[in-house]
PDB file of C-alpha atoms in Angstrom:
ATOM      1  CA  UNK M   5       5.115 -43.219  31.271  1.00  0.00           C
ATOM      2  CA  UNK M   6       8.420 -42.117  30.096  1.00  0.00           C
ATOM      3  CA  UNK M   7       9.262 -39.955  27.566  1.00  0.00           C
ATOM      4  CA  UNK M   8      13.098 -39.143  26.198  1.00  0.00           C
ATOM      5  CA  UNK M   9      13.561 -36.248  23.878  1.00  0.00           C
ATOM      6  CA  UNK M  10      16.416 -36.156  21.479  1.00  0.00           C
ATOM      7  CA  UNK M  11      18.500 -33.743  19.867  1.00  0.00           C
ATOM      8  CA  UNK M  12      19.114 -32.554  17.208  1.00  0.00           C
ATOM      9  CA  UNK M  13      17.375 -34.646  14.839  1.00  0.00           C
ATOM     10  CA  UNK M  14      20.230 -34.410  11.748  1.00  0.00           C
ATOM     11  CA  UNK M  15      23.902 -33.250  12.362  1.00  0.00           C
ATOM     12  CA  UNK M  16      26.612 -33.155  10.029  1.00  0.00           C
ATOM     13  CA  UNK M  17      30.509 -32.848  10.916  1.00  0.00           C
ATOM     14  CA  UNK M  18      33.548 -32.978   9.210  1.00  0.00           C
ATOM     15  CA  UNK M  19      35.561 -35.705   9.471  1.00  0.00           C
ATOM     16  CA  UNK M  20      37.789 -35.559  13.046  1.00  0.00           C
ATOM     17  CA  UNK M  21      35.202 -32.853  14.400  1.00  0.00           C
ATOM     18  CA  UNK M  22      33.525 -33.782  17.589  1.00  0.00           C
ATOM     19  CA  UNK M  23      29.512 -34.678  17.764  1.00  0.00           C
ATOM     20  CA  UNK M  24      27.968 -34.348  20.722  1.00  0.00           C
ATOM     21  CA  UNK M  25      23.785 -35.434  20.494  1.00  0.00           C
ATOM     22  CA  UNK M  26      21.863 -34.637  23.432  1.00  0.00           C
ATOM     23  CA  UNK M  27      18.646 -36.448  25.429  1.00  0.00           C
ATOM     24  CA  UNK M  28      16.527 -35.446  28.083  1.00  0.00           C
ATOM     25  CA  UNK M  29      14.103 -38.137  29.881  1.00  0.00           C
ATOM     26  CA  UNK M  30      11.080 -37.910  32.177  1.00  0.00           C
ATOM     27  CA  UNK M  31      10.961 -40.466  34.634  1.00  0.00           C
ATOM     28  CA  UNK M  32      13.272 -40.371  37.742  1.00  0.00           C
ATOM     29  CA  UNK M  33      12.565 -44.064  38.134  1.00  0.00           C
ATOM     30  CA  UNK M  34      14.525 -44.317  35.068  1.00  0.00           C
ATOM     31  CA  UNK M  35      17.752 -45.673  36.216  1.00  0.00           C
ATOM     32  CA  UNK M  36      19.678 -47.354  32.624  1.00  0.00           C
ATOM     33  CA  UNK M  37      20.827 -45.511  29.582  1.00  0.00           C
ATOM     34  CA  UNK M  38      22.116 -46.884  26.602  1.00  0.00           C
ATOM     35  CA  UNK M  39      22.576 -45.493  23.237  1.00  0.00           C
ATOM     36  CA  UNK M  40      22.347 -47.314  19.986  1.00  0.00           C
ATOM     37  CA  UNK M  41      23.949 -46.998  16.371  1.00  0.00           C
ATOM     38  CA  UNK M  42      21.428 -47.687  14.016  1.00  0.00           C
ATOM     39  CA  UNK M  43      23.387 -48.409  10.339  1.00  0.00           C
ATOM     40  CA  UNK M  44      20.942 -48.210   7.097  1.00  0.00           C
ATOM     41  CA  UNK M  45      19.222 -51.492   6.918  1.00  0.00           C
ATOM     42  CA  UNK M  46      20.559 -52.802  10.155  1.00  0.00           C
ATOM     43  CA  UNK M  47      18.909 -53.131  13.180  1.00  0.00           C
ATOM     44  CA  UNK M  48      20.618 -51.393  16.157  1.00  0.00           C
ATOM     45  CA  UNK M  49      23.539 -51.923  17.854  1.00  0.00           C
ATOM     46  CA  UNK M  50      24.530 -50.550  21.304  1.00  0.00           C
ATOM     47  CA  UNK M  51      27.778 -48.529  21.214  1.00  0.00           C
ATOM     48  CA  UNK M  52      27.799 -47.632  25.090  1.00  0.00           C
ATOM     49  CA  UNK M  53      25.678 -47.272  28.117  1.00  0.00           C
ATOM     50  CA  UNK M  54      25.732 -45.481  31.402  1.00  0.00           C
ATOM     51  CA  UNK M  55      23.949 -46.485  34.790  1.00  0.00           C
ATOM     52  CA  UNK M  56      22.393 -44.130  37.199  1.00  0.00           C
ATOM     53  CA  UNK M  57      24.876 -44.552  39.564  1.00  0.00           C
ATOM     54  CA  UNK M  58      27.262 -43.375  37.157  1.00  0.00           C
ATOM     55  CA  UNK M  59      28.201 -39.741  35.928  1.00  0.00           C
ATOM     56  CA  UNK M  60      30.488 -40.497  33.076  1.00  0.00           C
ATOM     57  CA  UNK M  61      31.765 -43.122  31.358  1.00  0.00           C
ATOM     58  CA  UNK M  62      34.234 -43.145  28.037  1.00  0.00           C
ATOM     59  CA  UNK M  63      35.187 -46.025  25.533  1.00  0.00           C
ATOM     60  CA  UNK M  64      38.200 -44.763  22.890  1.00  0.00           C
ATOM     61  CA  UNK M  65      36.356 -41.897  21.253  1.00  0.00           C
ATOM     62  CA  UNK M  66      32.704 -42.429  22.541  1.00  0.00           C
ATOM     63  CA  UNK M  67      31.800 -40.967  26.004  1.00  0.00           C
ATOM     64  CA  UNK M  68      28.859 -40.732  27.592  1.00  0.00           C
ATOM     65  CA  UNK M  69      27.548 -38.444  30.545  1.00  0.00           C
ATOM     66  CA  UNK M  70      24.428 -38.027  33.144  1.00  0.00           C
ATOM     67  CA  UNK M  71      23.165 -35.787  34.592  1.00  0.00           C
ATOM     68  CA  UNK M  72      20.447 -37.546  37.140  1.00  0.00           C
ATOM     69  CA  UNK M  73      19.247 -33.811  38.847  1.00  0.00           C
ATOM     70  CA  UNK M  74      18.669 -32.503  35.728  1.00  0.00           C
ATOM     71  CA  UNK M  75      17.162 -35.825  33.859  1.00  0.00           C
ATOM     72  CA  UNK M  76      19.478 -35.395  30.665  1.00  0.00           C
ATOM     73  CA  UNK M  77      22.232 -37.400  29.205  1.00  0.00           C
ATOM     74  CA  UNK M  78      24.553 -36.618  26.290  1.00  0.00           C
ATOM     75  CA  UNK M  79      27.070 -38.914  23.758  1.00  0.00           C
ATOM     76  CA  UNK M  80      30.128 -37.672  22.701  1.00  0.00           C
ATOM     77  CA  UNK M  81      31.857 -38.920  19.296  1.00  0.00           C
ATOM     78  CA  UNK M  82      35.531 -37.375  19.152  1.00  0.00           C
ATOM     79  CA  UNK M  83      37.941 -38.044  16.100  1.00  0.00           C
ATOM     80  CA  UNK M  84      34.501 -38.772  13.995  1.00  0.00           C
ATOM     81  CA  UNK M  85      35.029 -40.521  10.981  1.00  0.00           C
ATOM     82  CA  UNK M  86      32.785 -41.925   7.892  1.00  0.00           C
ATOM     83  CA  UNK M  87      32.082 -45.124   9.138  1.00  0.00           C
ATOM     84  CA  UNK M  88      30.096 -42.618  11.930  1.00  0.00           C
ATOM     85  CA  UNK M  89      27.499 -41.764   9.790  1.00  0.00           C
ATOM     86  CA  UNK M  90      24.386 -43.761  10.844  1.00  0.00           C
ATOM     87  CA  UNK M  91      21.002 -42.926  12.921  1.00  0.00           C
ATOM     88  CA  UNK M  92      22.025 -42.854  16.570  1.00  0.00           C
ATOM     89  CA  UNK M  93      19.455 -43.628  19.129  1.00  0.00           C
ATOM     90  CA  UNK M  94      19.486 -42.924  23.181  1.00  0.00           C
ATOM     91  CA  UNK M  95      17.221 -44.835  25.292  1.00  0.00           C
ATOM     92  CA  UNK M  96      15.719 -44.793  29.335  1.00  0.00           C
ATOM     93  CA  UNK M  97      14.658 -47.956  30.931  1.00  0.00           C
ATOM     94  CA  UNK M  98      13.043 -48.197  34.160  1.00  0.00           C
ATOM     95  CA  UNK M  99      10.205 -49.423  35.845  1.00  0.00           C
ATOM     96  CA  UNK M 100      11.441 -53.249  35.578  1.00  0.00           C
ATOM     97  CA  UNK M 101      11.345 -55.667  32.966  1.00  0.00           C
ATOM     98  CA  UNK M 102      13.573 -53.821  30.749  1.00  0.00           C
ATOM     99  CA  UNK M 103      10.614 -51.533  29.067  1.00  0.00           C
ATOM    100  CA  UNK M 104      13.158 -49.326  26.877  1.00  0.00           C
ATOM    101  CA  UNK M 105      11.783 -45.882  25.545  1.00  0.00           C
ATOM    102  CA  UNK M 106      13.682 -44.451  22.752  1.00  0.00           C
ATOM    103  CA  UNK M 107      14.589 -40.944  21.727  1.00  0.00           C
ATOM    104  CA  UNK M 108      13.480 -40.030  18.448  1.00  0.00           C
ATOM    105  CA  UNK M 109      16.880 -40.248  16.931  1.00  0.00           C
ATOM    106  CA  UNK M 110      19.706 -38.551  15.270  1.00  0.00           C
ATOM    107  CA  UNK M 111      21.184 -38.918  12.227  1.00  0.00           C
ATOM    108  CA  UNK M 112      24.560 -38.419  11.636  1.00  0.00           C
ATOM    109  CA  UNK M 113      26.680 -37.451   8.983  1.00  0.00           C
ATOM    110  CA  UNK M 114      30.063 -37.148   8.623  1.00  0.00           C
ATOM    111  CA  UNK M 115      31.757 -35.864   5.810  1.00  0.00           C
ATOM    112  CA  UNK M 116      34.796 -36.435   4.513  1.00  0.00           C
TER     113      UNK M 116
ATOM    114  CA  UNK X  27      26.269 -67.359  13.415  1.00  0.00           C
ATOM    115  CA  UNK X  28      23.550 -65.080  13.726  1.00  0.00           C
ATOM    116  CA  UNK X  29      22.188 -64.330  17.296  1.00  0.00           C
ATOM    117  CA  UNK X  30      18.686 -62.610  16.306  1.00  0.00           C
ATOM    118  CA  UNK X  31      17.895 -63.815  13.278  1.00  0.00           C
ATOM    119  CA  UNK X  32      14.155 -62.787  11.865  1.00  0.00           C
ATOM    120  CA  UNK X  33      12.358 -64.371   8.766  1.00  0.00           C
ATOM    121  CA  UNK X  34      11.124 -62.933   6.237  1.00  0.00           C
ATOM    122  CA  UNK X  35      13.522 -59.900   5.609  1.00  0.00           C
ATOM    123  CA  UNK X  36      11.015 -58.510   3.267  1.00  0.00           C
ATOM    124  CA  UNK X  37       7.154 -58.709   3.752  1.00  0.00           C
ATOM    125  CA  UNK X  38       4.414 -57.315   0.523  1.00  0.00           C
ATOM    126  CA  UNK X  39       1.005 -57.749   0.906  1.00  0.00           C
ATOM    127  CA  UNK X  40      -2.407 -56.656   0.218  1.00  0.00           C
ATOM    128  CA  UNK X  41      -4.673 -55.086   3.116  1.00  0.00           C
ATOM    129  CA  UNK X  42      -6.975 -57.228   5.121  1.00  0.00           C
ATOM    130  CA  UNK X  43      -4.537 -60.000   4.427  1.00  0.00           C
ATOM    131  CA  UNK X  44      -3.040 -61.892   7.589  1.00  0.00           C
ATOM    132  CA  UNK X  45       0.948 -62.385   7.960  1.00  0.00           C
ATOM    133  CA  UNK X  46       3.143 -63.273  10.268  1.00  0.00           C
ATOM    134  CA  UNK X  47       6.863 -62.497  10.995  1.00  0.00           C
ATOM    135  CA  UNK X  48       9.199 -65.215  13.018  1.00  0.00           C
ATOM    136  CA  UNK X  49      12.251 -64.311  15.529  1.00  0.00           C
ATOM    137  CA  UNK X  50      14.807 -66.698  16.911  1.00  0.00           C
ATOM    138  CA  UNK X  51      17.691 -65.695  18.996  1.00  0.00           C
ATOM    139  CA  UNK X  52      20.512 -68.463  19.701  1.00  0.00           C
ATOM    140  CA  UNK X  53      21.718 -66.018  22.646  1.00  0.00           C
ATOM    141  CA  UNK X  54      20.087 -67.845  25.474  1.00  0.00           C
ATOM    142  CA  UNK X  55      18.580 -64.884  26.206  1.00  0.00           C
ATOM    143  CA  UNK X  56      15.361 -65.121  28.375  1.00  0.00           C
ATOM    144  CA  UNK X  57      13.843 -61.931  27.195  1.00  0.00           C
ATOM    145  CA  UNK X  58      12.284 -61.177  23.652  1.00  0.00           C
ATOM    146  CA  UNK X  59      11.035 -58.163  21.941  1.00  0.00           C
ATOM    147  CA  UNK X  60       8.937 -56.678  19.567  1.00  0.00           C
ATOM    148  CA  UNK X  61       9.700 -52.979  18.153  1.00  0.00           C
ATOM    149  CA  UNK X  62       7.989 -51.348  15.864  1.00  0.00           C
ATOM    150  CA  UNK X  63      10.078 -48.773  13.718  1.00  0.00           C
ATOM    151  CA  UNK X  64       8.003 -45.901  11.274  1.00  0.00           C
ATOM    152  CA  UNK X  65       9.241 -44.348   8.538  1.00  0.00           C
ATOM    153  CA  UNK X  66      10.076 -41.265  10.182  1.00  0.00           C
ATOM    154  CA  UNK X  67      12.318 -44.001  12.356  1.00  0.00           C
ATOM    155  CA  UNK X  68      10.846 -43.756  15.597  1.00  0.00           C
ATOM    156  CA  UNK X  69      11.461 -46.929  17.716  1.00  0.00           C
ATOM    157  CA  UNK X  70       8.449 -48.127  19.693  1.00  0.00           C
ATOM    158  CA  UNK X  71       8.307 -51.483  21.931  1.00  0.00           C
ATOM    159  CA  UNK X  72       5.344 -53.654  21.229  1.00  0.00           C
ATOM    160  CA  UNK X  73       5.593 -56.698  23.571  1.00  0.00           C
ATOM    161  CA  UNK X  74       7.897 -58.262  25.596  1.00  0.00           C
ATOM    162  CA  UNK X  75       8.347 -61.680  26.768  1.00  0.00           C
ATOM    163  CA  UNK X  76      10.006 -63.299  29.626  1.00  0.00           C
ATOM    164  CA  UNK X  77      11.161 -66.782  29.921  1.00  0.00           C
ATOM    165  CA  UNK X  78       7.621 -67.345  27.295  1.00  0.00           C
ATOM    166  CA  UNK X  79       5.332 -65.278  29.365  1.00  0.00           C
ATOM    167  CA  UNK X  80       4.080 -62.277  28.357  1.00  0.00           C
ATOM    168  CA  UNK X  81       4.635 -58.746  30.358  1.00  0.00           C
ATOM    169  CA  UNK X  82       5.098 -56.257  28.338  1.00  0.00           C
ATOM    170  CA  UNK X  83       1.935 -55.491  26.132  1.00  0.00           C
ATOM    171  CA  UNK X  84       1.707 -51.488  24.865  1.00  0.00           C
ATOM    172  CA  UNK X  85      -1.013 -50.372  23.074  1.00  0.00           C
ATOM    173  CA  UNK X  86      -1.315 -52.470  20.098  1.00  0.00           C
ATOM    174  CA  UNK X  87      -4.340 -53.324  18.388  1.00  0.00           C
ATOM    175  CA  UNK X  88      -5.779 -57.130  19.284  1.00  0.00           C
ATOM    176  CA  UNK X  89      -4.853 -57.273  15.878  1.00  0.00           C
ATOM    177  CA  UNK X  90      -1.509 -58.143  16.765  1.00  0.00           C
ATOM    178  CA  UNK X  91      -0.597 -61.547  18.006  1.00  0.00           C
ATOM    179  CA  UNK X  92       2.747 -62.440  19.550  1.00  0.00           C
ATOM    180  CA  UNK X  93       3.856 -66.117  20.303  1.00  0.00           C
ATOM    181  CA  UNK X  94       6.525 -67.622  22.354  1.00  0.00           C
ATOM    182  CA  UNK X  95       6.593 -71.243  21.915  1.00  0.00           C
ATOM    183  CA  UNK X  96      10.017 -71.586  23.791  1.00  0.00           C
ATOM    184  CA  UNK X  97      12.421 -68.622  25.304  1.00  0.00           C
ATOM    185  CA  UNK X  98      14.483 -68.923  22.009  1.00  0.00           C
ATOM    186  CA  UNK X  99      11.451 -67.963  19.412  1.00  0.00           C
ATOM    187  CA  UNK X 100       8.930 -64.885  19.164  1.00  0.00           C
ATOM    188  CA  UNK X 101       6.327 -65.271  16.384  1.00  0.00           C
ATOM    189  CA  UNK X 102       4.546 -62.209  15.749  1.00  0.00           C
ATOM    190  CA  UNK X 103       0.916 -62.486  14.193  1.00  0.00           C
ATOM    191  CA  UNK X 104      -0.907 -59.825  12.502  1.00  0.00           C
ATOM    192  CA  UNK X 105      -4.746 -59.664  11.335  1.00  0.00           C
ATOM    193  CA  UNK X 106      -6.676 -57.923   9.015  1.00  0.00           C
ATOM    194  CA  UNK X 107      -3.774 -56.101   8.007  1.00  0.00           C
ATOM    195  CA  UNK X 108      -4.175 -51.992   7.285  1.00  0.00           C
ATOM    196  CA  UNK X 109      -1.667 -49.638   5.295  1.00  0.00           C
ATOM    197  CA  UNK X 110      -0.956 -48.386   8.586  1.00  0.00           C
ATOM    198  CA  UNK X 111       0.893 -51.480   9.760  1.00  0.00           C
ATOM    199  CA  UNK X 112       3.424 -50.446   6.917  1.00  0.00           C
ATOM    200  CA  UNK X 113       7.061 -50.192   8.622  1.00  0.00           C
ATOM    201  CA  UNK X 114       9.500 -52.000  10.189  1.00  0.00           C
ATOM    202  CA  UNK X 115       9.571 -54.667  12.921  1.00  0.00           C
ATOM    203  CA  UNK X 116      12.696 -55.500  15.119  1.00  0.00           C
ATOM    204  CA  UNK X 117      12.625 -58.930  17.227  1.00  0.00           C
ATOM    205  CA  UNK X 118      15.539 -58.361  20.258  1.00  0.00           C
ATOM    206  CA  UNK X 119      16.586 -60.859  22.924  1.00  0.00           C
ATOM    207  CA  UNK X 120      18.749 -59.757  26.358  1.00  0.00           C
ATOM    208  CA  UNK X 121      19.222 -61.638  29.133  1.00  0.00           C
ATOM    209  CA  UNK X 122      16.851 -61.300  32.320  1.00  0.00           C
ATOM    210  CA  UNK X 123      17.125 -58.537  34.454  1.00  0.00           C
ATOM    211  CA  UNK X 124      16.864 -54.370  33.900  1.00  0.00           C
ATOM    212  CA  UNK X 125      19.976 -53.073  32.900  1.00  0.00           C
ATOM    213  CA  UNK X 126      21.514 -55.599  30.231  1.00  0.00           C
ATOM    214  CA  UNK X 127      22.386 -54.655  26.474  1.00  0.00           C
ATOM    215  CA  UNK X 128      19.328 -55.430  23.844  1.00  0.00           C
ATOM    216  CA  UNK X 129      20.674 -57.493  20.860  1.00  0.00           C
ATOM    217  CA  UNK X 130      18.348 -56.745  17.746  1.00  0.00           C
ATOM    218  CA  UNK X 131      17.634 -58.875  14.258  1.00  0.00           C
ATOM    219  CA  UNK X 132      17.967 -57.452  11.473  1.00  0.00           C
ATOM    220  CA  UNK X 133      14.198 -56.214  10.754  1.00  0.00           C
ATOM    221  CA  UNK X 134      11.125 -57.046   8.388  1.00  0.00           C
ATOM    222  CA  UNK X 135      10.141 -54.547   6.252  1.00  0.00           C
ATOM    223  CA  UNK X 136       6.347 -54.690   5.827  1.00  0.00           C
ATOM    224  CA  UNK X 137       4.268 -53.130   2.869  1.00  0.00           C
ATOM    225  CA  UNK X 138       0.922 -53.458   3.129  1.00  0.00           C
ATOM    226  CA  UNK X 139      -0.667 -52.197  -0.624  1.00  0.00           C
TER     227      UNK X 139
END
């Protein structure tokens, strides 16, 4: 099955540093990639996602980029602010019926 | 206007006990989930059902019971319950298909004692 490592597992930033949290996946079946923003007590949320047909792909300061050859993908937060801080999850799905595997997380802190 | 909604938010109970933990998404989603979430936060999928029929069903113990009556509500039923069991569960909903966004409820924390 697959498997998606994460990393790292905690990162802290000042506020309007860049974050960039990186993922590696298994499966080359694997062919959608979202990432989620967990916030404490909340259930996730997804912030952006990337196809495999896709290398990059950027929404105001969140970007997101593939690389299929080498089975990783990464999220980049620019301009971070407080309202950042929160467990961030990437994700591979593949194999049909939407069977999502998670990384193992990151949380993030930003400080002010 | 919630579109996963999950009842109850909170869950105590003593081992061996049975409980069970109710999901309804107002999305029109054809696709519901169940997660599992640890306390070191992992995220793990459970089951998943399409349009009320099951297909995805990961290693859980028989212990574990889900329930679609219609495509808008996932029951989940648990047996016997163990310390173990102790986390938190996430119902989702997304429309049919593989690559579409997963909209998640809020959770249920569960304490088993």
């Amino acid at each position: 099955g697959e498997n998606v490592e994460q990393h790292p597992s905690t990162l802290s930033v000042q506020e309007g540093d860049s974050a960039v949290i990186k993922c590696t996946y298994s499966d080359s079946a694997s062919n959608y990639f979202p990432w989620y923003k967990q916030e404490l007590g909340k259930g996730p949320q997804l912030i952006i996602d990337i196809r495999s047909n896709v290398g990059e792909k950027k929404d105001q300061r969140i970007a997101v980029t593939l690389n299929k050859t080498a089975k990783h993908f990464s999220l980049h937060i620019t301009e971070t602010q407080p309202e950042d801080s929160a467990v961030y999850f990437c994700a591979a799905t593949g194999g049909g019926y939407q069977k999502v595997t998670f990384g193992t997380g990151t949380k993030l802190q930003v400080i002010p | 206007d919630t579109a996963v909604s999950q009842t109850p938010k909170y869950l105590v109970t003593q081992m061996g006990n049975d409980k069970s933990i109710k999901c309804e998404q107002n999305l029109g989603h054809d696709t519901m989930y169940w997660y599992k979430q640890d306390s070191k936060k992992f995220l793990k999928i459970m089951f998943s059902y399409n349009n009320k029929e099951l297909i995805i069903n990961e290693t859980v113990p028989n212990r574990f019971s889900p329930k679609s009556p219609d495509k808008a509500h996932l029951n989940l039923h648990i047996n016997s319950l163990e310390l173990g069991d102790s986390a938190v569960y996430f119902c989702a909903s997304s429309r049919a298909g593989e690559l579409t966004e997963q909209f998640f409820g809020p959770g249920t924390r569960l304490t088993v004692l």
